[in-house]
PDB file of C-alpha atoms in Angstrom:
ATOM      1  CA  UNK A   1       4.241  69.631   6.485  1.00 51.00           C
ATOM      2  CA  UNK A   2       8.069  69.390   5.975  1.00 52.00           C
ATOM      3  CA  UNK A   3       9.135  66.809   3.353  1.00 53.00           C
ATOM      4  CA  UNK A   4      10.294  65.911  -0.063  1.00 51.00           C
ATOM      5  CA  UNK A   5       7.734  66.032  -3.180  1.00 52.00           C
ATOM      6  CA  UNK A   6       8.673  63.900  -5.716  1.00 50.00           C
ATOM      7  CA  UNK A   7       7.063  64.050  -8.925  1.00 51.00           C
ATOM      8  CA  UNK A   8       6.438  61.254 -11.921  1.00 50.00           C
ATOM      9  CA  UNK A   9       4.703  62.910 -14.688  1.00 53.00           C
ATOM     10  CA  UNK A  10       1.950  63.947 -13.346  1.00 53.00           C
ATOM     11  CA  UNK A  11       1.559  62.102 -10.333  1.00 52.00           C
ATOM     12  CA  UNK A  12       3.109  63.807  -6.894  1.00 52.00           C
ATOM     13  CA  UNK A  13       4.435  62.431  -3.592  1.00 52.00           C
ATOM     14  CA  UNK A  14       4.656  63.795  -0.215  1.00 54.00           C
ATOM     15  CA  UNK A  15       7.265  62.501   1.797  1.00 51.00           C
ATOM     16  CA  UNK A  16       7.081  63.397   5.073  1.00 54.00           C
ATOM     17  CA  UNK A  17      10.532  63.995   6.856  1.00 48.00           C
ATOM     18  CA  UNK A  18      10.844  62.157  10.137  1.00 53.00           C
ATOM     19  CA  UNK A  19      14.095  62.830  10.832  1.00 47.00           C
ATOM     20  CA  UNK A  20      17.986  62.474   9.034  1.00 44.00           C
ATOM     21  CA  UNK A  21      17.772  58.941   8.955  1.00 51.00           C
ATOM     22  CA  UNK A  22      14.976  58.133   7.203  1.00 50.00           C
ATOM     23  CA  UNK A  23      16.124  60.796   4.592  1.00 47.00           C
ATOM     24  CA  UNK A  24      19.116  59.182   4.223  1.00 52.00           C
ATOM     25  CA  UNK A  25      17.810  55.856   3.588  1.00 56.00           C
ATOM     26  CA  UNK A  26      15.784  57.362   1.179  1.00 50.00           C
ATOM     27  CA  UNK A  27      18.280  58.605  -0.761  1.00 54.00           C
ATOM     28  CA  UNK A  28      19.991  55.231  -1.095  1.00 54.00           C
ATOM     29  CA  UNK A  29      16.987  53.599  -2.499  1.00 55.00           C
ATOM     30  CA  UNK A  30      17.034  53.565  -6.542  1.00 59.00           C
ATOM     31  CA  UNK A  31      15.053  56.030  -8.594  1.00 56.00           C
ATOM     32  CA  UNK A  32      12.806  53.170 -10.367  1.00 56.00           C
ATOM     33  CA  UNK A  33      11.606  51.404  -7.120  1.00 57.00           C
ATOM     34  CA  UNK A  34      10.418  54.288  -5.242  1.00 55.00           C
ATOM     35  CA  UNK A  35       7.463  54.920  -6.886  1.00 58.00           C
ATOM     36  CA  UNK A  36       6.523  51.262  -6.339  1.00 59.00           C
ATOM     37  CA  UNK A  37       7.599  51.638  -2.613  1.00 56.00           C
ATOM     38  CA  UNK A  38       5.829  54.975  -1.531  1.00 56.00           C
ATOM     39  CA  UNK A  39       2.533  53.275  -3.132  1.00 54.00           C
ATOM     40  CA  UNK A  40       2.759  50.093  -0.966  1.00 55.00           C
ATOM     41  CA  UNK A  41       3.109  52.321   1.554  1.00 56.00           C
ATOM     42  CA  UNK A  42       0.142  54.661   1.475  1.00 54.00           C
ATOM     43  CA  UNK A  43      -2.033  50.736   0.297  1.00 52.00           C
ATOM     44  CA  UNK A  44      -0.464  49.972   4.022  1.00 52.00           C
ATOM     45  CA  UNK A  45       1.045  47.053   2.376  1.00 47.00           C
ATOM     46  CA  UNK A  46       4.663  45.987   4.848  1.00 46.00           C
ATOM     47  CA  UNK A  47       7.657  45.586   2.698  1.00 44.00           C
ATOM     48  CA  UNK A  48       9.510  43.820   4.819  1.00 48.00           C
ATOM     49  CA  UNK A  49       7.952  41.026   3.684  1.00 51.00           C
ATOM     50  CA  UNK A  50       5.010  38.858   4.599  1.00 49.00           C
ATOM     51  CA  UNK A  51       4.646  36.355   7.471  1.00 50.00           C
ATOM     52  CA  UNK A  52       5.892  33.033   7.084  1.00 49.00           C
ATOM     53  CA  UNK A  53       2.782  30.534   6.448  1.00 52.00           C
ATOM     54  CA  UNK A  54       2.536  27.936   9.022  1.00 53.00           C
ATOM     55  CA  UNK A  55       2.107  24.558   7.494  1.00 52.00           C
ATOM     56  CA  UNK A  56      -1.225  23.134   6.852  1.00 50.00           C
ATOM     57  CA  UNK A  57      -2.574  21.058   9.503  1.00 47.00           C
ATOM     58  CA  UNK A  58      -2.600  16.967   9.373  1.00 44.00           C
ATOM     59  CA  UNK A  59      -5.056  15.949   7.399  1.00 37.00           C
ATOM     60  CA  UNK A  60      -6.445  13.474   9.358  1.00 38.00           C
ATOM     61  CA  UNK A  61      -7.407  15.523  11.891  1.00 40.00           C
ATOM     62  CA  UNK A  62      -9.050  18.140   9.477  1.00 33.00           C
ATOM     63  CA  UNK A  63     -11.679  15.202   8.042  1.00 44.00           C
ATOM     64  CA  UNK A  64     -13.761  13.117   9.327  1.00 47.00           C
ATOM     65  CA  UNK A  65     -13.806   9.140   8.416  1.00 50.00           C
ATOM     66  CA  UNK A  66     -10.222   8.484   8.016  1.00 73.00           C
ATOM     67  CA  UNK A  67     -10.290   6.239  10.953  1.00 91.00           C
ATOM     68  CA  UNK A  68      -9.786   2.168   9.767  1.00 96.00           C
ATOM     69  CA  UNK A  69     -12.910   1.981  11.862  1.00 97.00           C
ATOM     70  CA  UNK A  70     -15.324   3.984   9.926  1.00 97.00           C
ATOM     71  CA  UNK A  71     -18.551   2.385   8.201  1.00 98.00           C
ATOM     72  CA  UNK A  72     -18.132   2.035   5.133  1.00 97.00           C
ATOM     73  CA  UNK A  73     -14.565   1.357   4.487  1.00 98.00           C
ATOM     74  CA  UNK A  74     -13.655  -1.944   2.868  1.00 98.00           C
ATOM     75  CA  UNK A  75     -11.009  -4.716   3.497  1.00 98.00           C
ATOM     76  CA  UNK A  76      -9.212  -7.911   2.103  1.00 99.00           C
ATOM     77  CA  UNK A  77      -7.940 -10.165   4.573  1.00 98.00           C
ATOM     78  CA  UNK A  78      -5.857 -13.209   3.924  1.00 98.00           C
ATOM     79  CA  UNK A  79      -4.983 -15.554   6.223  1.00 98.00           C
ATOM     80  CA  UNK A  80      -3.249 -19.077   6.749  1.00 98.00           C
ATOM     81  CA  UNK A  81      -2.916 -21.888   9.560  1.00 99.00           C
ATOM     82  CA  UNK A  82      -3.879 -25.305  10.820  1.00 99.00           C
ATOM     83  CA  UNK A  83      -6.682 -27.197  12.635  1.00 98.00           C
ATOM     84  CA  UNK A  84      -7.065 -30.304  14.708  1.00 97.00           C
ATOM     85  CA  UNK A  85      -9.987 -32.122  15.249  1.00 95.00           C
ATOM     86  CA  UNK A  86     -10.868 -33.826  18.186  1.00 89.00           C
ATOM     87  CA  UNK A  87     -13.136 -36.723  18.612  1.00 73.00           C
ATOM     88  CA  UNK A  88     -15.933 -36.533  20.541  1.00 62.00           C
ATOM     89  CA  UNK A  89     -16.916 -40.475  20.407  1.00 61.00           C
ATOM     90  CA  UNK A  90     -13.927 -43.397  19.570  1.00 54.00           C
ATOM     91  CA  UNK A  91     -15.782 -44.272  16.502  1.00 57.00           C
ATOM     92  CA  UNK A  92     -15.572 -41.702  14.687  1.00 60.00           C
ATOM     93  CA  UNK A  93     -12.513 -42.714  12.982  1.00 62.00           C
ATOM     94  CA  UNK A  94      -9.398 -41.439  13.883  1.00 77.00           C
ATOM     95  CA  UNK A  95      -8.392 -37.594  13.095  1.00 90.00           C
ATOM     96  CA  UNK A  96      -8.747 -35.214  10.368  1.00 94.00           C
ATOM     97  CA  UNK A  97      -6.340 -32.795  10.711  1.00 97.00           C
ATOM     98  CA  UNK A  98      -5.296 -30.001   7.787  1.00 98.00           C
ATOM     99  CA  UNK A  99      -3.900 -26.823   6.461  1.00 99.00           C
ATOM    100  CA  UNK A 100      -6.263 -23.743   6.225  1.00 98.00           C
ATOM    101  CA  UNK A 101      -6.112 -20.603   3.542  1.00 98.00           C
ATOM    102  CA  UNK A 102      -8.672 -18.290   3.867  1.00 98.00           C
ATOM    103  CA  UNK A 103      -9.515 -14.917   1.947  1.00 98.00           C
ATOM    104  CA  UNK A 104     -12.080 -12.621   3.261  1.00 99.00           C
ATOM    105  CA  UNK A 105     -13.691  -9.081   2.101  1.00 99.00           C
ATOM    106  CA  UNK A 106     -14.844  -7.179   4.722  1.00 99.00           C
ATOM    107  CA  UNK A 107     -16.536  -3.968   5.339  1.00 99.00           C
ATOM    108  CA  UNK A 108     -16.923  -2.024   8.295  1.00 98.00           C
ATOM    109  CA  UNK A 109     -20.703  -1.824   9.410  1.00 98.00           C
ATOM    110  CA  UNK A 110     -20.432   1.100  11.901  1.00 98.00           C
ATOM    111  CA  UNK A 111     -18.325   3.860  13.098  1.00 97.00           C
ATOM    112  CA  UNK A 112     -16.801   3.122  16.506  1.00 97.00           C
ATOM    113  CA  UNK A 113     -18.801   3.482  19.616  1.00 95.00           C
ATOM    114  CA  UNK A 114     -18.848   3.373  22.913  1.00 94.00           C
ATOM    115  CA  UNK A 115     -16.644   3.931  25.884  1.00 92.00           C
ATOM    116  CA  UNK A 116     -14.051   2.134  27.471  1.00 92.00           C
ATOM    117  CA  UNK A 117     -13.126  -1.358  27.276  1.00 92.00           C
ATOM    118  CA  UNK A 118     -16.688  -1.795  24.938  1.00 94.00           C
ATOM    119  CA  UNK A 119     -15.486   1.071  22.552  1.00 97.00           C
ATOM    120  CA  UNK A 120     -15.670  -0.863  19.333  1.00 98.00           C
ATOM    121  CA  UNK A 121     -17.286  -1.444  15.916  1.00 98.00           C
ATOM    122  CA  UNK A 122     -19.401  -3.879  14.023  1.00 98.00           C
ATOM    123  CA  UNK A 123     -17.895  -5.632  10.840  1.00 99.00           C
ATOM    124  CA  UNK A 124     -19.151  -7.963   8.204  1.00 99.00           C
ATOM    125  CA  UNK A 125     -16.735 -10.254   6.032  1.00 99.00           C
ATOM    126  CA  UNK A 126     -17.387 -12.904   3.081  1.00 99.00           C
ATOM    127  CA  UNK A 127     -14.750 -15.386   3.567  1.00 99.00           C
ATOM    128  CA  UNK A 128     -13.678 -18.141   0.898  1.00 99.00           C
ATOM    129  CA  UNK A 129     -11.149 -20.791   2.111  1.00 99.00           C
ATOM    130  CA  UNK A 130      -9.765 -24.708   1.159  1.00 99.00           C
ATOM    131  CA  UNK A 131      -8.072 -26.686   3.218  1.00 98.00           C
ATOM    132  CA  UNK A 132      -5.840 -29.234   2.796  1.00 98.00           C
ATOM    133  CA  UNK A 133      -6.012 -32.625   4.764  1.00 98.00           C
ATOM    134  CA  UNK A 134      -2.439 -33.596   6.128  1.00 97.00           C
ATOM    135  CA  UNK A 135      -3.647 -36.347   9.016  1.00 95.00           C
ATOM    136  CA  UNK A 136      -6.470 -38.578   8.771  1.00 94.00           C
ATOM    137  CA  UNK A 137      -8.818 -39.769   5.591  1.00 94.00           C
ATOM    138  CA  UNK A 138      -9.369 -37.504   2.449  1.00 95.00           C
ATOM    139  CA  UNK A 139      -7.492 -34.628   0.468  1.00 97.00           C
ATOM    140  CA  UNK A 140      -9.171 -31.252   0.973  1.00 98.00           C
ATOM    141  CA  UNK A 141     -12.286 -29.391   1.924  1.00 98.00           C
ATOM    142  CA  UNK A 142     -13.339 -26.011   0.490  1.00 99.00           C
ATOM    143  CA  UNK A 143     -16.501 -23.759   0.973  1.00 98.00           C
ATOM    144  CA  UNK A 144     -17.429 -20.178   2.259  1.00 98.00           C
ATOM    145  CA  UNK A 145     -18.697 -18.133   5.225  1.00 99.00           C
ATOM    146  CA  UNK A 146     -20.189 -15.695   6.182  1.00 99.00           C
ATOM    147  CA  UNK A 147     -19.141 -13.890   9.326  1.00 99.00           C
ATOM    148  CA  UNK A 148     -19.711 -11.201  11.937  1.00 99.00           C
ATOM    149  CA  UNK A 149     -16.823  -9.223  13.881  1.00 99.00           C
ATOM    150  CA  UNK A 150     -17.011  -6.991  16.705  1.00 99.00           C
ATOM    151  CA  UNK A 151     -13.784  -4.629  17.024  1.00 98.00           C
ATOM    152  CA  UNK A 152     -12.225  -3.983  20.240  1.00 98.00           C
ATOM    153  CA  UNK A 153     -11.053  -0.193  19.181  1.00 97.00           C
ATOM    154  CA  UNK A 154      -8.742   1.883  21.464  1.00 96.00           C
ATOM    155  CA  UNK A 155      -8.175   5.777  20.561  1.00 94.00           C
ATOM    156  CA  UNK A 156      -4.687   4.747  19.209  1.00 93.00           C
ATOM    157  CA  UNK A 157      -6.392   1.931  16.647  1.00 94.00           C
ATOM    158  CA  UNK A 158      -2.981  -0.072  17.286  1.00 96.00           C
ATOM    159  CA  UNK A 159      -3.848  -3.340  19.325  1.00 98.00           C
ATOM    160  CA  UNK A 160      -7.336  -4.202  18.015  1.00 98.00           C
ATOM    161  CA  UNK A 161      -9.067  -7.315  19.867  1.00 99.00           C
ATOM    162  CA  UNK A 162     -12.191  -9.000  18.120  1.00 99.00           C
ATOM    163  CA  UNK A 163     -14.581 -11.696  18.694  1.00 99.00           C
ATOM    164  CA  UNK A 164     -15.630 -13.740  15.572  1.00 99.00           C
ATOM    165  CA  UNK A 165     -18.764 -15.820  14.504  1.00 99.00           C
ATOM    166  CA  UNK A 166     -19.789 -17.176  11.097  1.00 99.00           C
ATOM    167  CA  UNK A 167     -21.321 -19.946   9.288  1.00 99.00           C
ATOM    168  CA  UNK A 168     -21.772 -21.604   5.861  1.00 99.00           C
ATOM    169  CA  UNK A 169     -21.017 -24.451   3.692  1.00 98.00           C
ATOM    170  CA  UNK A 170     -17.912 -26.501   2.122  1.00 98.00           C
ATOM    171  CA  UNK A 171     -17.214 -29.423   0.059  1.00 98.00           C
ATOM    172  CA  UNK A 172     -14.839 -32.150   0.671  1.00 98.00           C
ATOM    173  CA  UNK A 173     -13.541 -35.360  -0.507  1.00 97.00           C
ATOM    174  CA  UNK A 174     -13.455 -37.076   3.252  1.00 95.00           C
ATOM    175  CA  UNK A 175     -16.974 -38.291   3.251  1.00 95.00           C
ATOM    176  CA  UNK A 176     -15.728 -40.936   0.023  1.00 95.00           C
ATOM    177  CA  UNK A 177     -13.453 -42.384   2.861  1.00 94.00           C
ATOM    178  CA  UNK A 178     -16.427 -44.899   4.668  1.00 91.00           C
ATOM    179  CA  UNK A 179     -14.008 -45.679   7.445  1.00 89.00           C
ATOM    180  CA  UNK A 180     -14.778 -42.190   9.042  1.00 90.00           C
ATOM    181  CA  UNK A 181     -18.144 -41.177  10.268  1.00 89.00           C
ATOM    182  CA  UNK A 182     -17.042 -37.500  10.590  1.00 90.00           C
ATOM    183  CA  UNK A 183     -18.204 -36.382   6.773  1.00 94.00           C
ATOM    184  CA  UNK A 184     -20.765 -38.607   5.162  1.00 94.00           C
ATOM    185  CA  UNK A 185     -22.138 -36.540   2.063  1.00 96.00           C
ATOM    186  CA  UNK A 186     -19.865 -34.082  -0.257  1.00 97.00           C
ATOM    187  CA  UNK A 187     -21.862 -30.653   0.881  1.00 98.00           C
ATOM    188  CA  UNK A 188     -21.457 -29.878   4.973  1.00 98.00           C
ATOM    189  CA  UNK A 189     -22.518 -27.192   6.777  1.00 98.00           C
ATOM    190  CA  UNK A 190     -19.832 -25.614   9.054  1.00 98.00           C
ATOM    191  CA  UNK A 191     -19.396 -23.028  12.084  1.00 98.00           C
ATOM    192  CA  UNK A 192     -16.845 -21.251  13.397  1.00 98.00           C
ATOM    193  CA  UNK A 193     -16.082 -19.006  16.671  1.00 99.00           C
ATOM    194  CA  UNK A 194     -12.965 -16.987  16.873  1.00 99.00           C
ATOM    195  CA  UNK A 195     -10.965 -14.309  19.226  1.00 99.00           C
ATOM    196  CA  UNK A 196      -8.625 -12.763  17.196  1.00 99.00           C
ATOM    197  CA  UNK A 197      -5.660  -9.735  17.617  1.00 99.00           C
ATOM    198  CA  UNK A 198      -4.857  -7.032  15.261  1.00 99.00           C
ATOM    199  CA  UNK A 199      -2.155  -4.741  14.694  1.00 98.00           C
ATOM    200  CA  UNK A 200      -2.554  -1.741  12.809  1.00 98.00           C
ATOM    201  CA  UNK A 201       0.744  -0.543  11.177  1.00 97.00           C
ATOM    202  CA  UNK A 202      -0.839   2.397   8.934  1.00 95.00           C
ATOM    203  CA  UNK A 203      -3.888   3.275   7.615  1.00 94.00           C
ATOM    204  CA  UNK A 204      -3.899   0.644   4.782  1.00 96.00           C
ATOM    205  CA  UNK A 205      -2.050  -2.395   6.480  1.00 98.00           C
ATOM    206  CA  UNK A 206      -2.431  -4.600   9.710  1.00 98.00           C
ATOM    207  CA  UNK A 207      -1.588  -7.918  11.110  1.00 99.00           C
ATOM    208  CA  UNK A 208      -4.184 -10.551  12.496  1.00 99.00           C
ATOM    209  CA  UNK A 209      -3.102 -13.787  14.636  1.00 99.00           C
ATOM    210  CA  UNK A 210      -6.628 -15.659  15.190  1.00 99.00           C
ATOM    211  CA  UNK A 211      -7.154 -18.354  17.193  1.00 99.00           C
ATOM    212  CA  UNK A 212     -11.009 -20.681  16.247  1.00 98.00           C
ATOM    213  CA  UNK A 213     -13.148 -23.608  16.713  1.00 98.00           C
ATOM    214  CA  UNK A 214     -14.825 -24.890  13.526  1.00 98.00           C
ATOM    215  CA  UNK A 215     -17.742 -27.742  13.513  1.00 97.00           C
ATOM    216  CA  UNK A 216     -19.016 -29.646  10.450  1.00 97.00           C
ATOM    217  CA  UNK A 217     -22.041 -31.494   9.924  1.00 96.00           C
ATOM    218  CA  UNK A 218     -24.745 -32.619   7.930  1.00 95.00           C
ATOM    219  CA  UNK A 219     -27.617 -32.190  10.171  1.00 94.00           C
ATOM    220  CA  UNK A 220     -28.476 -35.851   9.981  1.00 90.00           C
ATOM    221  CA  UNK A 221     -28.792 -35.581   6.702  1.00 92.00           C
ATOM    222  CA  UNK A 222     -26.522 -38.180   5.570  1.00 91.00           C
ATOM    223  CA  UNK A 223     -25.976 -42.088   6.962  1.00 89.00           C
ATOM    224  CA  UNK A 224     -22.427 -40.979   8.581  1.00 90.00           C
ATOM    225  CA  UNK A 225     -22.757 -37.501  10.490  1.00 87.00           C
ATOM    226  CA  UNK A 226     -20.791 -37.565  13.806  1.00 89.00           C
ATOM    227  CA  UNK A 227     -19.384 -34.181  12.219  1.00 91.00           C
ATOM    228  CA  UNK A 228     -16.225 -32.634  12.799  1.00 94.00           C
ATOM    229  CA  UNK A 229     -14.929 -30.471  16.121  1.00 96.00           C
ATOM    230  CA  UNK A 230     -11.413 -28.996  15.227  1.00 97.00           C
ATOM    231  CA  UNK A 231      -9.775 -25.720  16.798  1.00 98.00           C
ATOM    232  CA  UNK A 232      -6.933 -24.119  15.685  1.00 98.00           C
ATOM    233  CA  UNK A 233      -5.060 -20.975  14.748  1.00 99.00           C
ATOM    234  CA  UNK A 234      -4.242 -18.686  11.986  1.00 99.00           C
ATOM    235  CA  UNK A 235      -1.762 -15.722  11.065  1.00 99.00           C
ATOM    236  CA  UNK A 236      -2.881 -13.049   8.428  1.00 98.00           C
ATOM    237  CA  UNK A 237      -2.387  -9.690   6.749  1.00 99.00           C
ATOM    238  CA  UNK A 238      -5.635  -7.179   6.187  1.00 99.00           C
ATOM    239  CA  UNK A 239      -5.556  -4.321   3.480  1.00 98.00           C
ATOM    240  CA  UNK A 240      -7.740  -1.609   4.090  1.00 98.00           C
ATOM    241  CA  UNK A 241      -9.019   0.767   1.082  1.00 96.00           C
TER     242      UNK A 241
END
């Protein structure tokens, strides 16, 4: 076959001719880099470069679990507000009104299920709070919860709906106040019911507004026990980890 040999020591190459122009190019190419160039051809290697790498794809849609919503992941929640009570019989004594700060840990019991409007996922939270009495007789109350949440969760995890129940216990000054038959002992038993909205703004942060009904009472256990019906509402920020 026509062509050039050029030789190294003792290694030869055949250059095939395929015409003036590709001798010609040949010839412009420096002694020292041909030798490198004839063997990346005959390996089939391109030299004019390799293909530009396309970038990785997102990474949360190459694992699994990186949804808010999946079981296992954990929260803190804080939250503040106020509550009203409303009396029930006119002897109770008045109203107890007050300021509420809560702080909850949460973690997410299931991944989300379901379809449609029920799409959703169970939660459980610990929640500590005090409150602080601006209307009626006593100073504060402060106790724990603990509560279950059911998650509302569209495919976009941006408006997230939730219904809310819980119960536990609190202690309070009120019941030292014998005008008011709400409290009568310094350990009551309380439950709440809530509807709540959240707003996702990442992975890690959201926004809650919360809206509740809260009842205290001894169970009879105590002389006074007309307990305590108060609703209100609360605004709050949620970490995830």
């Amino acid at each position: 076959m026509a062509g050039w040999k050029i030789s190294s020591g003792k290694t030869c190459w055949h250059i095939p001719c395929r015409g003036l122009g590709a001798i010609q190019r040949m010839k412009s190419i420096p002694a020292t880099l041909l030798p490198s160039l004839l063997l990346a051809a005959a390996c089939g290697i391109s030299t004019a470069g390799t293909p530009a790498m396309s970038p990785p794809p997102n990474v949360s849609q190459m694992l699994p679990g990186t949804s808010v919503f999946t079981a296992g992941r954990i929260e803190l929640q804080s939250g503040t507000g106020a509550f009203w009570s409303f009396a029930t019989d006119e002897s109770d004594g008045g109203s107890l009104d007050f300021f509420n700060t809560t702080y909850r840990l949460g973690i997410m019991l299931t991944d989300v299920k379901g379809e449609g409007w029920m799409r959703g996922n169970s939660e459980l939270l610990i929640e500590g709070f005090y409150s602080s009495v601006f209307q009626g007789p006593g100073d504060w109350l402060a106790g724990s919860s603990l509560l279950m949440r059911y998650n509302f969760v569209p495919q976009d995890e941006k408006w997230i709906p939730y219904l809310q129940v819980g119960a536990g216990g609190l202690w309070n000054d009120v019941h030292k106040d014998r005008s008011q038959s709400f409290l009568g002992q310094c350990f009551e038993f309380n439950f709440q019911a809530s509807v709540g909205l959240r707003y996702q703004f990442n992975e890690r942060w959201g926004a809650t507004v919360e809206g509740s009904y809260r009842y205290i009472t001894n169970f009879g256990n105590a002389e006074r026990d007309s307990g305590l019906n108060s609703a209100g509402a609360m605004v709050g920020l949620v970490r995830t980890f």
